[in-house]
Amino acid sequence: MLMVRLMDGDRDAFDGLFERYSGRLRSFMFRFVGDREVAEDLTQEVFLKLYRKPRSFDPRGRFITWIFAVARNACIDWLRLRKLPVVPVGAGGDGDDPTLEPAALAAYAPNETAVHHELQKRMQEVLGRLSDKLREVFVLCAVQGMSYEDAATVIGCPVKTVSSRLSRARDQFFQSFKKYLDASRRRGGQ
Amino acid sequence: MDCQTARDHFSRYLDRRLLPDARSALDAHLGGCAACQQEWKLYGRVFAAVSELTEEPELRSFVAPREAPGELDRRPAPITSISWRRVRAASAVVVLLAISHVIVFEFARGIDESPGSVGEFRADAFRGAGLAPATFKRRLSDHVDATNLLARQIAYLPDDASDEAKGIVEAQLQALDTRDLKVDFERNEPQLGVLAGTARLYLDSWHQLAAGLKDDLKFSKAPTLVVTMRDRVTNSKLVHVLRPARVVLASEPTGLSWREPAQATRLFSGENFGVSPVVRSYLAAHEKLLQADYLDAARAFEGFSQRYPGSRLLPLSRYLQAESYRRVGLADHALRVASQLSFGRPAPVILNNDPLGTLVFVARRSVQLVGFANDAVMPGTETRGMFQSFAAPVSLQWTVEMREFGMSHGRGGGIRMVVRTTRRPGAQQRQR
């Protein structure tokens, strides 16, 4: 186990953990705080904490939920302390110009860069409108694919709460996204 | 199923979290409602796309500090190299051995007193003229804890413990006599306020408790022990009023006999300690505990346990390590260490008045309370907030199931207690 080796001061183990989890964590934090640079800084902060205090991890628990919990706390602290609103990425500029066709979505494939980029942009915009509580569940489960149980551990709430928050978050996201698709369709028809 | 309900189920349907009945109903609805079917298709596509979204891979590389990982982490190294099963097997044997050689029951001095030598048994721990109320409270608190520990020690004695082992415990019990404490109490009573009533109750009933414990030693102790401890000690509720005592139990066979007055004095004075490197190492950790350097003590006990995994002091070392963590509120660490303790027999738990006993109890998740009478904990009840004095984000709730066991073996049967631990919402994450 990498984490156990890290607790013994193994630098290679740390590198292994960074390689394996930093991308996912940064992605999670970016969705949570809505700012790529901040997410990058927070990722560094989380891993610095891990580097300096590996023994704050309880080996009886699961590393993945623990590190996500640390990341989540870092995000909440940042949002709270800076008192900054979540700024949707891509807001302003061409962000107000819906160009993604419903047909494009139907044919969506991850490699289609333009659609991907558009969807990213829209998603962050919609995410910015969700409350913190809904957004964190949404990002953990719907984006990161985490199980309800793990998300409950990360957040520190019952599984049922995760389920209902996720349902509400998806609903809000879906309704908002549909509005955008409708607007896009109308534009396409003009 | 109407359309709104169907759409409310989409999220759980997508994650295959719907119960079979709801899933069938939704399937049936989608089969007959074109609008919902279309909505569901779009819903599925949107969230499939969302789940495929990935960040670009470029990430700043980590700028590592100069020190090695964890070098500045003052927490003790995790206990990962010891197999729990091995510890359990070893400690079951070791504890029984250790218990039969328990020789010293030691009381730490108060903070405002000058430090004493390690291992010194303060036979006059509960004596003194003109004590300040604060000092009296502390001594009273020490007394309660000492009695608790002794009661637990008696409970851990194997049924076939030698007379000598039982005698040692009995001698400790005698050393806890409350006569002098009562004198101090009377001198201080006017200044004790609301504590006075509780203290009087405790002091008045202590001899009865001691007599009960002595009976337990002589006869079949288990069935009455839980009742005795709970009724006489727990009900005193002193733990809610008084600060935790710093009571330390030390153990190592010395070959001295408590039956010989001169030798017994030496046993209790601790003169004979420090004869081996093992004991010296243990006492070094012990001294830190006495001086209330709890974090250092925990690290020293960890060091001892790593160095001498075969020592019969190992369980005590682990126990005191957990206790040290508990004192500074490091509940997670305390639980981790306590979870390695095994007493080889069902551990009696003094609810509410025995933080570390409770800790072990929590770590083990379940325990058998031996004995029928247990009216303090009603079957099916749930109680919370047991760890209020724990200064840690742990709250405990327990439910009790009446489940008879052992009846066919003529041992009187008992109550199985099932414990579930929970954390205060959000506490776990926030403390990191």
XYZ file of C-alpha atoms in Angstrom:
622
model
C 0.000 0.000 0.000
C 1.439 3.295 -1.097
C -0.019 5.163 1.837
C 1.571 2.855 4.370
C 4.905 3.280 2.647
C 4.456 7.027 2.669
C 3.833 6.934 6.402
C 7.252 5.361 6.677
C 8.716 8.316 4.793
C 8.938 6.758 1.329
C 9.219 9.520 -1.263
C 8.489 7.199 -4.175
C 5.219 6.245 -2.533
C 4.272 9.904 -2.434
C 5.071 10.308 -6.117
C 2.916 7.281 -6.864
C -0.017 8.736 -4.961
C 0.398 12.098 -6.644
C 0.445 10.510 -10.052
C -2.574 8.393 -9.337
C -4.870 10.867 -7.606
C -3.823 14.431 -8.397
C -5.736 14.582 -11.693
C -8.975 13.386 -10.167
C -8.615 15.659 -7.195
C -7.855 18.698 -9.278
C -10.822 17.935 -11.483
C -13.076 17.580 -8.460
C -11.838 20.822 -6.954
C -12.125 22.681 -10.218
C -15.767 21.660 -10.493
C -16.290 22.588 -6.881
C -14.661 26.021 -6.757
C -15.136 26.890 -10.419
C -11.654 28.244 -10.916
C -8.931 26.281 -12.610
C -6.044 28.181 -11.056
C -7.489 27.916 -7.578
C -8.122 24.214 -8.084
C -4.517 23.837 -9.117
C -3.328 25.638 -5.988
C -5.642 23.666 -3.775
C -4.405 20.419 -5.270
C -0.879 21.420 -4.371
C -2.064 22.357 -0.903
C -3.791 19.026 -0.351
C -0.748 17.094 -1.455
C 1.533 19.273 0.615
C -0.610 18.393 3.613
C -0.339 14.745 2.694
C 3.411 15.086 2.299
C 3.902 16.798 5.596
C 1.385 14.934 7.715
C 0.863 11.504 6.236
C 0.033 10.128 9.657
C -3.158 12.071 9.889
C -4.540 9.322 7.678
C -6.109 6.493 9.614
C -4.940 3.270 7.963
C -8.196 1.562 8.868
C -10.081 3.816 6.479
C -9.958 4.084 2.698
C -7.457 6.450 1.228
C -9.656 7.608 -1.624
C -12.481 8.819 0.597
C -10.038 10.358 3.029
C -8.146 12.346 0.411
C -11.394 13.512 -1.174
C -12.604 14.611 2.232
C -9.413 16.606 2.700
C -9.879 18.122 -0.748
C -13.493 18.926 -0.038
C -12.512 20.688 3.184
C -9.892 22.665 1.324
C -12.557 23.788 -1.162
C -15.041 24.701 1.535
C -12.389 26.631 3.431
C -11.421 28.464 0.306
C -15.003 29.315 -0.603
C -15.748 30.399 2.927
C -12.606 32.311 3.711
C -12.315 34.185 0.478
C -16.056 34.747 0.410
C -15.840 34.641 -3.311
C -18.739 33.544 -5.401
C -18.241 30.602 -7.689
C -17.370 32.179 -10.979
C -18.567 30.101 -13.864
C -15.772 29.260 -16.195
C -16.486 30.605 -19.648
C -19.031 33.162 -18.462
C -18.951 36.236 -20.645
C -17.361 36.387 -24.093
C -18.603 33.686 -26.367
C -20.191 31.889 -23.451
C -23.463 33.662 -24.084
C -23.710 32.308 -27.538
C -25.167 28.828 -27.498
C -23.956 26.892 -30.452
C -24.253 23.319 -29.360
C -26.976 21.568 -31.254
C -29.133 18.898 -29.639
C -28.118 16.702 -32.543
C -24.493 17.221 -31.628
C -25.223 16.058 -28.119
C -26.967 12.976 -29.402
C -23.911 12.118 -31.400
C -21.608 13.086 -28.599
C -18.389 11.211 -28.237
C -15.590 12.204 -25.831
C -13.113 12.684 -28.628
C -15.104 15.312 -30.402
C -13.129 18.184 -29.052
C -15.481 21.018 -29.900
C -18.524 19.392 -28.383
C -16.487 18.344 -25.416
C -15.241 21.857 -24.883
C -18.730 23.268 -25.205
C -20.183 20.794 -22.799
C -17.408 21.528 -20.304
C -18.150 25.193 -20.523
C -21.889 24.776 -20.119
C -21.505 22.348 -17.340
C -19.318 24.631 -15.276
C -21.785 27.403 -15.859
C -24.668 25.308 -14.628
C -22.616 23.956 -11.764
C -21.992 27.507 -10.622
C -25.696 27.911 -10.052
C -26.041 24.888 -7.822
C -25.705 25.323 -4.090
C -22.463 24.075 -2.531
C -24.194 21.067 -1.043
C -25.776 19.979 -4.290
C -22.684 20.757 -6.303
C -20.344 18.633 -4.214
C -22.625 15.596 -4.478
C -23.077 16.182 -8.172
C -19.364 16.414 -8.809
C -18.505 13.425 -6.661
C -21.165 11.080 -7.991
C -22.276 12.271 -11.411
C -18.907 13.527 -12.633
C -16.358 11.508 -10.677
C -18.478 8.379 -10.628
C -18.060 7.850 -6.908
C -20.479 5.489 -5.190
C -23.173 6.909 -2.920
C -21.498 5.232 0.025
C -18.089 6.739 -0.631
C -19.563 10.153 -1.264
C -21.413 9.881 2.041
C -18.117 9.136 3.772
C -16.394 12.056 2.105
C -19.141 14.496 2.966
C -19.983 13.005 6.320
C -23.686 12.529 5.757
C -26.060 9.558 5.392
C -26.231 7.701 2.081
C -29.871 8.675 1.766
C -28.921 12.332 1.849
C -26.452 11.755 -0.956
C -29.145 10.047 -2.980
C -31.697 12.809 -2.556
C -29.188 15.617 -3.094
C -27.885 13.965 -6.212
C -31.395 13.599 -7.537
C -32.112 17.288 -6.916
C -28.769 18.365 -8.330
C -29.253 16.332 -11.484
C -32.733 17.678 -11.888
C -31.593 21.295 -11.577
C -28.696 20.620 -13.897
C -30.901 18.882 -16.425
C -33.567 21.595 -16.439
C -30.961 24.269 -16.836
C -29.211 22.355 -19.572
C -32.457 21.795 -21.381
C -33.139 25.515 -21.442
C -29.814 26.021 -23.018
C -30.495 23.279 -25.584
C -33.849 24.840 -26.431
C -32.235 28.225 -26.935
C -29.616 26.583 -29.071
C -32.301 24.832 -31.134
C -34.198 28.106 -31.642
C -31.034 29.792 -32.823
C -30.315 26.931 -35.145
C -33.812 27.245 -36.598
C -33.439 30.954 -37.261
C -47.035 6.101 -11.755
C -47.491 9.680 -12.989
C -44.988 11.538 -15.122
C -43.621 13.715 -12.304
C -42.958 10.730 -10.063
C -41.349 8.923 -12.956
C -39.011 11.848 -13.597
C -38.198 12.176 -9.893
C -36.902 8.616 -10.083
C -34.572 9.210 -13.014
C -31.439 9.828 -10.967
C -31.745 6.663 -8.905
C -32.835 4.737 -12.002
C -29.705 5.872 -13.772
C -27.555 4.666 -10.889
C -29.512 1.413 -10.535
C -30.515 2.426 -7.052
C -34.255 1.980 -7.384
C -35.929 -0.790 -5.465
C -37.312 -3.563 -7.696
C -40.941 -2.461 -7.292
C -40.221 1.145 -8.198
C -38.030 0.040 -11.080
C -40.777 -2.145 -12.522
C -43.304 0.656 -12.156
C -40.967 3.095 -13.892
C -40.253 0.600 -16.680
C -43.975 0.178 -17.179
C -44.519 3.943 -17.245
C -41.730 4.530 -19.752
C -43.161 1.788 -21.920
C -46.454 3.650 -22.194
C -45.452 7.349 -22.074
C -43.647 8.694 -25.113
C -42.911 12.088 -23.502
C -41.203 10.538 -20.495
C -39.379 8.100 -22.672
C -37.930 10.948 -24.709
C -37.081 12.856 -21.560
C -35.344 9.791 -20.131
C -33.305 9.304 -23.289
C -32.065 12.882 -23.157
C -31.446 12.610 -19.432
C -29.350 9.502 -19.959
C -27.368 11.118 -22.763
C -26.670 14.294 -20.817
C -25.381 12.476 -17.770
C -23.469 9.943 -19.813
C -21.726 12.906 -21.388
C -21.182 14.538 -18.013
C -19.594 11.401 -16.632
C -17.240 11.270 -19.594
C -15.948 14.749 -19.038
C -12.322 14.726 -18.111
C -9.866 17.417 -17.302
C -6.886 17.987 -19.507
C -4.010 15.993 -18.128
C -1.466 18.788 -17.674
C -0.934 19.414 -14.053
C 1.750 21.362 -12.278
C 4.245 18.977 -10.832
C 4.424 18.897 -7.087
C 7.040 21.094 -5.506
C 8.239 18.975 -2.641
C 9.542 20.572 0.526
C 13.122 19.926 1.535
C 12.334 17.509 4.307
C 11.427 13.874 3.687
C 7.726 12.973 3.663
C 6.288 12.974 7.155
C 9.555 14.063 8.720
C 7.909 16.901 10.588
C 4.833 14.902 11.458
C 5.058 14.608 15.209
C 2.386 11.989 15.384
C 3.702 8.535 16.171
C 4.185 6.120 13.335
C 1.084 4.117 12.545
C 0.895 0.629 13.871
C 0.917 -1.087 10.572
C 3.672 -3.573 11.027
C 1.936 -5.544 13.738
C -0.576 -8.122 12.723
C -3.730 -7.532 14.669
C -4.368 -11.226 14.878
C -0.916 -11.807 16.291
C -1.331 -9.038 18.830
C -4.675 -10.383 19.825
C -3.362 -13.874 20.293
C -0.308 -12.659 22.137
C -2.103 -10.174 24.295
C -4.709 -12.681 25.374
C -1.918 -14.673 26.917
C 0.153 -11.719 27.968
C -2.669 -9.921 29.691
C -3.558 -12.901 31.755
C 0.050 -13.191 32.794
C 0.372 -9.527 33.448
C -2.767 -9.340 35.437
C -1.670 -12.046 37.734
C 1.382 -9.971 38.425
C -0.214 -6.634 38.846
C 1.690 -5.125 41.647
C 1.485 -1.435 41.662
C -1.424 0.837 41.512
C -0.092 4.206 41.183
C -1.509 7.639 41.426
C -0.100 10.584 39.689
C 0.407 13.728 41.582
C -1.604 16.822 41.006
C -0.357 19.354 38.547
C 0.347 21.932 41.225
C 2.560 19.588 43.164
C 6.221 18.965 42.601
C 6.866 15.923 40.436
C 7.635 12.706 42.222
C 9.891 9.890 41.205
C 8.618 7.436 38.672
C 6.970 4.391 40.030
C 6.536 5.917 43.425
C 3.392 4.725 44.994
C 1.848 7.497 46.892
C 0.345 5.679 49.785
C -0.657 9.088 51.062
C -2.126 10.107 47.745
C -5.434 10.708 49.409
C -4.153 12.236 52.593
C -3.311 15.745 53.445
C -4.300 18.524 55.757
C -6.013 21.703 54.738
C -6.233 20.848 51.083
C -7.482 23.400 48.653
C -10.891 22.416 47.243
C -9.341 22.015 43.801
C -6.790 19.571 45.135
C -9.437 17.690 47.008
C -11.551 17.415 43.889
C -8.629 16.060 41.978
C -7.879 13.486 44.628
C -11.466 12.470 44.755
C -11.459 12.149 41.005
C -8.294 10.064 41.178
C -9.974 7.889 43.716
C -12.972 7.268 41.499
C -10.765 6.383 38.577
C -8.556 4.187 40.702
C -11.566 2.308 41.935
C -12.794 1.927 38.410
C -9.508 0.565 37.241
C -9.318 -1.808 40.140
C -12.813 -3.026 39.466
C -11.892 -3.679 35.860
C -8.713 -5.387 36.962
C -10.761 -7.709 39.136
C -13.039 -8.418 36.238
C -10.084 -9.360 34.088
C -8.708 -11.794 36.608
C -9.149 -15.297 35.291
C -11.427 -17.504 37.296
C -8.496 -19.665 38.279
C -6.250 -16.783 39.280
C -3.886 -17.620 42.061
C -4.557 -16.563 45.635
C -1.499 -14.400 45.430
C -2.839 -12.526 42.456
C -6.134 -12.029 44.197
C -4.321 -10.961 47.342
C -2.416 -8.309 45.484
C -5.605 -6.821 44.192
C -7.140 -6.949 47.604
C -4.146 -5.117 49.028
C -4.649 -2.419 46.450
C -8.231 -2.193 47.446
C -7.221 -1.676 51.038
C -4.785 1.000 49.991
C -7.712 2.890 48.563
C -9.318 3.256 51.950
C -11.303 6.461 52.109
C -10.774 7.296 55.751
C -8.345 10.131 55.173
C -10.183 11.332 52.157
C -13.254 11.652 54.312
C -11.367 13.831 56.774
C -10.322 16.069 53.921
C -13.839 16.083 52.638
C -15.226 17.308 55.941
C -12.676 20.106 56.041
C -13.527 21.183 52.547
C -17.220 20.508 52.422
C -18.378 24.147 52.668
C -16.273 25.089 49.651
C -17.342 22.197 47.482
C -20.735 23.533 46.509
C -22.887 21.171 44.504
C -20.151 18.598 44.476
C -20.456 18.049 48.213
C -23.559 15.867 47.999
C -22.147 13.651 45.287
C -18.818 13.348 47.055
C -20.493 12.381 50.311
C -22.585 9.772 48.554
C -19.524 8.291 46.971
C -17.451 8.263 50.124
C -20.284 6.782 52.149
C -20.884 3.999 49.695
C -17.292 3.222 48.891
C -16.824 0.631 51.625
C -19.878 -1.174 50.418
C -18.404 -1.186 46.939
C -15.067 -2.432 48.229
C -16.824 -5.201 50.122
C -18.652 -6.185 46.955
C -15.412 -6.260 45.031
C -13.791 -8.376 47.729
C -16.666 -10.813 47.456
C -16.167 -10.857 43.742
C -12.573 -11.795 44.292
C -13.462 -14.628 46.623
C -16.397 -16.057 44.809
C -17.803 -16.095 41.365
C -17.273 -12.453 40.652
C -18.631 -11.900 37.207
C -22.404 -11.776 37.753
C -22.259 -9.171 40.509
C -19.434 -7.136 39.177
C -21.234 -5.214 36.516
C -24.031 -4.357 38.884
C -21.647 -3.348 41.596
C -19.561 -1.167 39.420
C -22.460 0.507 37.797
C -24.515 1.092 40.877
C -21.788 2.161 43.197
C -19.390 3.954 40.942
C -21.130 4.998 37.809
C -24.112 6.336 39.623
C -21.897 8.637 41.599
C -21.740 10.697 38.403
C -18.483 12.133 39.549
C -17.076 11.919 36.122
C -19.376 14.688 35.020
C -18.172 16.964 37.758
C -14.567 16.170 38.201
C -11.651 16.441 35.873
C -10.222 13.157 34.668
C -7.740 11.658 37.051
C -4.291 10.723 36.111
C -4.173 7.243 37.413
C -1.583 4.874 36.181
C -1.425 1.187 36.485
C 1.977 -0.406 36.236
C 2.827 -4.036 36.182
C 5.868 -6.206 36.122
C 6.684 -9.304 38.078
C 9.439 -8.655 40.582
C 9.477 -11.808 42.626
C 8.475 -9.838 45.694
C 5.531 -10.948 47.744
C 2.853 -8.655 48.922
C 2.344 -10.955 51.892
C 5.609 -9.869 53.470
C 5.023 -6.404 54.863
C 8.561 -5.250 54.151
C 8.421 -6.536 50.611
C 4.950 -5.177 50.068
C 6.202 -1.753 51.028
C 8.946 -2.081 48.470
C 6.456 -3.213 45.889
C 4.275 -0.248 46.447
C 7.114 2.197 46.747
C 8.336 1.191 43.356
C 11.909 0.865 44.623
C 12.260 -2.290 42.700
C 11.479 -0.807 39.371
C 14.019 -0.166 36.721
C 15.824 -3.445 36.992
C 15.725 -4.284 33.306
C 16.010 -2.289 30.100
C 12.463 -3.331 29.283
C 11.123 -1.903 32.501
C 13.302 1.156 32.183
C 11.951 1.819 28.736
C 8.415 1.363 29.940
C 8.964 3.661 32.895
C 10.473 6.340 30.720
C 7.195 6.459 28.837
C 5.331 6.196 32.073
C 7.120 9.203 33.496
C 6.027 11.334 30.602
C 2.480 10.357 31.341
C 2.917 11.272 34.984
C 4.195 14.638 33.927
C 1.170 15.083 31.695
C 3.290 15.198 28.537
C 0.687 13.104 26.842
C 1.885 13.314 23.271
C 5.438 12.476 24.248
C 4.103 9.709 26.435
C 2.117 8.248 23.551
C 5.193 8.278 21.345
C 7.326 6.732 24.063
C 4.767 3.974 24.623
C 4.670 3.388 20.890
C 8.460 3.115 20.907
C 8.313 0.677 23.775
C 5.720 -1.478 22.047
C 7.722 -1.567 18.843
C 10.930 -2.440 20.666
C 9.552 -5.054 23.022
C 6.588 -6.677 21.302
C 7.028 -9.753 23.480
C 6.961 -7.919 26.809
C 4.168 -8.660 29.164
C 3.942 -4.911 29.606
C 2.809 -4.577 26.019
C -0.920 -4.469 26.731
C -0.408 -1.906 29.460
C 1.791 0.087 27.180
C -0.897 0.057 24.507
C -3.525 0.840 27.075
C -1.642 3.837 28.396
C -0.764 4.952 24.899
C -4.445 4.997 24.070
C -5.123 6.789 27.334
C -2.456 9.375 26.501
C -4.066 10.057 23.148
C -7.453 10.260 24.765
C -6.231 12.884 27.195
C -5.278 15.240 24.392
C -8.409 14.533 22.415
C -6.791 12.499 19.640
C -9.724 10.153 19.554
C -8.868 8.518 16.263
C -5.405 7.616 17.429
C -6.696 6.436 20.760
C -9.244 4.232 19.054
C -6.663 2.829 16.718
C -4.410 1.800 19.570
C -7.251 0.646 21.761
C -8.530 -1.546 18.977
C -5.406 -3.645 19.403
C -6.167 -4.375 23.001
C -7.680 -7.663 23.723
C -8.499 -8.899 27.135
C -9.205 -12.466 26.298
C -12.623 -12.361 27.877
C -15.718 -10.218 27.605
C -14.802 -6.792 28.832
C -17.098 -5.324 31.414
C -17.786 -1.730 30.686
C -18.504 0.923 33.186
C -20.742 3.064 31.115
C -20.324 6.790 31.435
C -17.576 6.614 33.971
C -14.782 4.856 32.254
C -13.576 6.700 29.176
C -10.850 4.310 28.231
C -12.892 1.241 29.015
C -15.489 2.715 26.745
C -12.819 3.378 24.194
C -11.825 -0.253 24.105
C -15.474 -1.079 23.971
C -15.995 1.201 21.007
C -12.956 -0.147 19.247
C -14.206 -3.663 19.594
C -17.683 -2.654 18.527
C -19.412 -5.227 20.648
C -19.089 -6.661 24.062
C -20.866 -9.101 26.219
C -22.098 -7.804 29.485
C -22.083 -10.752 31.781
C -24.954 -10.846 34.208
C -28.668 -10.578 34.225
C -29.358 -7.393 36.074
C -28.630 -4.437 33.970
C -31.389 -2.013 34.648
C -29.355 1.062 33.821
C -29.379 0.188 30.160
C -32.815 -0.783 29.091
C -33.195 -3.142 26.175
C -33.882 -1.254 22.997
C -32.876 2.109 24.363
C -30.513 4.398 22.598
C -28.339 6.883 24.331
C -26.106 9.509 22.917
C -23.449 11.892 24.077
C -21.517 9.397 26.071
C -18.250 10.988 25.118
C -19.087 14.485 26.144
C -16.019 14.628 28.319
C -14.000 13.079 25.580
C -13.292 16.353 23.825
C -13.332 14.502 20.545
C -15.698 14.342 17.620
C -17.032 11.002 18.632
C -20.471 10.440 19.913
C -21.668 7.046 20.764
C -25.057 5.552 20.607
C -25.859 2.071 21.588
C -28.753 -0.243 21.425
C -29.165 -3.220 23.624
C -30.672 -6.436 22.479
C -31.727 -8.908 25.084
C -30.244 -12.104 23.878
C -29.735 -14.950 26.233
C -26.611 -16.932 25.889
C -24.770 -19.560 27.862
C -27.911 -20.723 29.623
C -27.362 -24.356 28.773
C -23.986 -24.324 30.424
C -25.345 -23.310 33.790
C -23.402 -20.059 33.781
C -26.382 -17.841 34.218
C -26.573 -16.478 30.722
C -26.230 -12.835 29.912
C -27.049 -9.891 27.773
C -25.428 -9.226 24.498
C -24.910 -5.593 23.833
C -24.626 -4.334 20.312
C -22.934 -1.021 19.869
C -22.916 1.274 16.931
C -20.696 4.281 16.870
C -21.415 7.406 14.988
C -19.635 10.642 14.557
C -21.081 14.029 14.958
C -22.050 15.199 11.500
C -19.158 16.747 9.706
C -16.816 16.368 12.651
C -14.603 13.803 11.053
C -13.824 15.910 8.082
C -13.456 19.165 9.903
C -10.887 17.912 12.339
C -8.479 16.870 9.628
